[in-house]
Coordinates of C-alpha atoms in Angstrom, one line a residue:
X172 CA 11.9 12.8 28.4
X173 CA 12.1 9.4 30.0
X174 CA 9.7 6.6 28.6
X175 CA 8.7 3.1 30.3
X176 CA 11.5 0.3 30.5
X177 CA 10.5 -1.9 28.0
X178 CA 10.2 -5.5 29.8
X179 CA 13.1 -8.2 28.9
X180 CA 15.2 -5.6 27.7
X181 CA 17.7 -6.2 30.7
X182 CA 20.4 -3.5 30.5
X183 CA 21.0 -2.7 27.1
X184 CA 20.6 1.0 27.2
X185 CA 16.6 0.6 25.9
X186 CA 15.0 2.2 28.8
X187 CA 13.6 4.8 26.6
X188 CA 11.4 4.4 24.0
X189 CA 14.1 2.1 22.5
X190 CA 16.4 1.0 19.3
X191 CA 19.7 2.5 19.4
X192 CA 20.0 2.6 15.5
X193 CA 19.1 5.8 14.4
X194 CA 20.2 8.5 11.7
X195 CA 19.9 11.7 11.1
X196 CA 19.9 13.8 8.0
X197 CA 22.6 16.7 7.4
X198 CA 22.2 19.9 5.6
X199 CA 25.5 21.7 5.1
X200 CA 27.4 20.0 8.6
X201 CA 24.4 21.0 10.3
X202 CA 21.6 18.4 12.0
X203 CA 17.9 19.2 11.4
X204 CA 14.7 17.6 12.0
X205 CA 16.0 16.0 15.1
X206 CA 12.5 14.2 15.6
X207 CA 13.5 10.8 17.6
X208 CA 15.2 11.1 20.9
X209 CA 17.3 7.5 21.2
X210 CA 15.0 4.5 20.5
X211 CA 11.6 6.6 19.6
X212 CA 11.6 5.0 16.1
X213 CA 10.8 1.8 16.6
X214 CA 7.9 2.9 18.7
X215 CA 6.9 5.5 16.0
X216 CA 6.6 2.3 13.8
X217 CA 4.8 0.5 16.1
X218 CA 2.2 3.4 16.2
X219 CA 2.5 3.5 12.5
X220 CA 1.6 -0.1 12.2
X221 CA -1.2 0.3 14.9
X222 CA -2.9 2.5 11.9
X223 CA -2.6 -0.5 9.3
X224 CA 0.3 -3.3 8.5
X225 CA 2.8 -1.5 6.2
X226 CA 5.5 -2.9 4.1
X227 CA 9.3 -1.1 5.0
X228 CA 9.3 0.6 1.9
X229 CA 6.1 2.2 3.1
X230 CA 7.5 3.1 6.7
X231 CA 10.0 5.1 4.5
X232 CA 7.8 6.8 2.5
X233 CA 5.1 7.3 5.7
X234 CA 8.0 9.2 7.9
X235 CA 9.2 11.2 5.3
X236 CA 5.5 12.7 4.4
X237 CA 4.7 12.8 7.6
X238 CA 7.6 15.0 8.3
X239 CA 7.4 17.1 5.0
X240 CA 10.5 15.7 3.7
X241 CA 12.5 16.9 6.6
X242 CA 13.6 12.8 7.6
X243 CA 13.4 10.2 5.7
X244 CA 14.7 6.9 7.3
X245 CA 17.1 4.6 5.0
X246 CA 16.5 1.4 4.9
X247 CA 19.7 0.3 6.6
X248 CA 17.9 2.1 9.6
X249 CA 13.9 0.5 8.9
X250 CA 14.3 -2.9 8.0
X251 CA 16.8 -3.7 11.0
X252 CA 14.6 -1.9 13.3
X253 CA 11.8 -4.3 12.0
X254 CA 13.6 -7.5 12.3
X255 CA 14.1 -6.1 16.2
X256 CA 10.7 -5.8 16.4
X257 CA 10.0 -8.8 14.8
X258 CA 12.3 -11.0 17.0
X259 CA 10.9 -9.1 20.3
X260 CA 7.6 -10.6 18.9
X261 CA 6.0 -6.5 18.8
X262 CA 5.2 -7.0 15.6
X263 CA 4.8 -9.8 13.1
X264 CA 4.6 -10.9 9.6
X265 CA 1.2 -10.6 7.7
X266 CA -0.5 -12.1 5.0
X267 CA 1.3 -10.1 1.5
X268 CA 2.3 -10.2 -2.3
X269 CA 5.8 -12.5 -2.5
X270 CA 9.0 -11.1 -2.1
X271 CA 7.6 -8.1 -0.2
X272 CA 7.2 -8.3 4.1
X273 CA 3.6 -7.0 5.3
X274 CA 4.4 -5.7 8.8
X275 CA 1.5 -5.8 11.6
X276 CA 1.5 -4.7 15.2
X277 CA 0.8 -7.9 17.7
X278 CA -1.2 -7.6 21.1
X279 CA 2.6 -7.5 22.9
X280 CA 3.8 -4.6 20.3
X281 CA 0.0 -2.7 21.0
X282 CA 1.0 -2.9 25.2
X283 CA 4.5 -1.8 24.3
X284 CA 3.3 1.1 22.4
X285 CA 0.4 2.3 25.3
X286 CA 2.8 2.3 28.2
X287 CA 5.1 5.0 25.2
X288 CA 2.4 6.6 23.9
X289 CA 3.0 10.2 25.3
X290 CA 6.3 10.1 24.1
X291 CA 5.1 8.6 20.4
X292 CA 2.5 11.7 20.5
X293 CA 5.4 14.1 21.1
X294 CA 7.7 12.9 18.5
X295 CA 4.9 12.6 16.1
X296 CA 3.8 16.5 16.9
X297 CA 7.8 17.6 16.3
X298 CA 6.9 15.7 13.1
X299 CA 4.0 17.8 12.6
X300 CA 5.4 21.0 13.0
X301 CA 8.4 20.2 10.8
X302 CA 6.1 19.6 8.1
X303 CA 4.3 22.5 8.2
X304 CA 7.4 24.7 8.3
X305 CA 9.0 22.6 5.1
X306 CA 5.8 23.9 3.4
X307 CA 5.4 22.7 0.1
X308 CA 8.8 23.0 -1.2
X309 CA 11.2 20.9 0.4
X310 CA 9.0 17.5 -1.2
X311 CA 8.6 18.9 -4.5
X312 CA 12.1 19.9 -4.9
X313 CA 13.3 16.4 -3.5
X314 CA 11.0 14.7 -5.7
X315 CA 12.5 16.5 -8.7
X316 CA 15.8 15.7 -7.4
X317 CA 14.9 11.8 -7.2
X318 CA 13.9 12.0 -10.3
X319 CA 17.1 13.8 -12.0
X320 CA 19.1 11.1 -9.9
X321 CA 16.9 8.1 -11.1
X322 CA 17.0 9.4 -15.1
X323 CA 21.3 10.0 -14.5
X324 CA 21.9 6.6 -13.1
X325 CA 19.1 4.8 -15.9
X326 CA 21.2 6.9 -18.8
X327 CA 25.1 6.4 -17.5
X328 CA 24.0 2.8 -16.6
X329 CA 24.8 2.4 -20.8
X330 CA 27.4 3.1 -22.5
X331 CA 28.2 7.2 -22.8
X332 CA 30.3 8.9 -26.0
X333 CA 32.6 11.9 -24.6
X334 CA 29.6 13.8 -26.8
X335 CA 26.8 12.4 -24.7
X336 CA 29.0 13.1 -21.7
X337 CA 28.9 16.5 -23.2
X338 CA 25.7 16.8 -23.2
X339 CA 24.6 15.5 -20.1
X340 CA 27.1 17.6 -18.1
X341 CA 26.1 21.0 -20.4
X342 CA 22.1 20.7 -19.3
X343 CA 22.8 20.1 -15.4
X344 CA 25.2 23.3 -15.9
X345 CA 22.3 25.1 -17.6
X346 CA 19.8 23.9 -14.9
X347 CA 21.8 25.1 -12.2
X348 CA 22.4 28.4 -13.9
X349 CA 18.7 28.9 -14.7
X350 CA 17.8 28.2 -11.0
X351 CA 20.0 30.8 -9.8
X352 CA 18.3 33.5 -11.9
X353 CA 14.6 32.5 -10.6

């Protein structure tokens, strides 16, 4: 699928929809949820921004709803993609809490996005479809695991006796054993 050149880009491999910073999560050596073909992303932000200005952290969060859990960006991946954007003047800072960048589309990102919208409504329907085959599972169990990472690194983040150690080590065992008599 070929998308419009976008203008100014000269020839730095960003004749399709455009950045060349992507990833791609892995399940077991094997890729899945291959939802942006090189450089779709930043124009999937753009049309996420079109919808309302959005903070990075919320870009994140966005994709991987949208996608049932399937992809979710790092930020290593988002916020460069943003300062792109934000230096090719597509989108721009808006008015937000301190500390925190509110993203919004400008008139230039908008004309970007129109002459790429087919191929934004294509990767946003592979999006679709990926989240309705995750179903409800794949979120709730990756929510669950966020939240036995977060409660591990809070607890080993003090000090740990070879007895808490024990402890800690013992109920992940018996999780895991539980789960594989469900």
């Amino acid at each position: 699928m070929r998308f419009a050149h976008h203008p100014g880009r000269g020839g730095r491999g960003f004749g399709r929809m455009g950045h060349h910073h992507e990833h791609h999560q892995h399940r077991r050596g094997r890729r899945f949820g291959r939802f942006f073909e090189h450089g779709d992303l930043r124009f999937v932000i753009l049309a996420l921004l079109e919808e309302q200005p959005r903070h990075g952290y919320e870009l994140i969060k966005e994709l991987e709803e949208r996608t049932g859990g399937a992809y979710r960006p790092s930020a290593g991946v988002i916020y460069p993609t943003l300062a792109l954007l934000e230096d090719e003047g597509l989108v721009a800072l808006a008015g937000g809490e301190t500390g925190r960048k509110l993203y919004e589309i400008t008139d230039q990102g908008r004309a970007a996005l129109d002459a790429n919208r087919t191929g934004v409504e294509a990767v946003f329907a592979r999006m679709e479809e990926a989240a309705r085959s995750a179903g409800p599972v794949r979120p709730r169990v990756g929510r669950a695991m966020m939240n036995l990472g977060m409660a591990l690194k809070t607890r080993l983040s003090r000090p740990v006796t070879e007895d808490d150690l024990d402890r800690i080590v013992g109920m992940i065992d018996d999780t895991a054993a539980a789960i594989e008599r469900v």
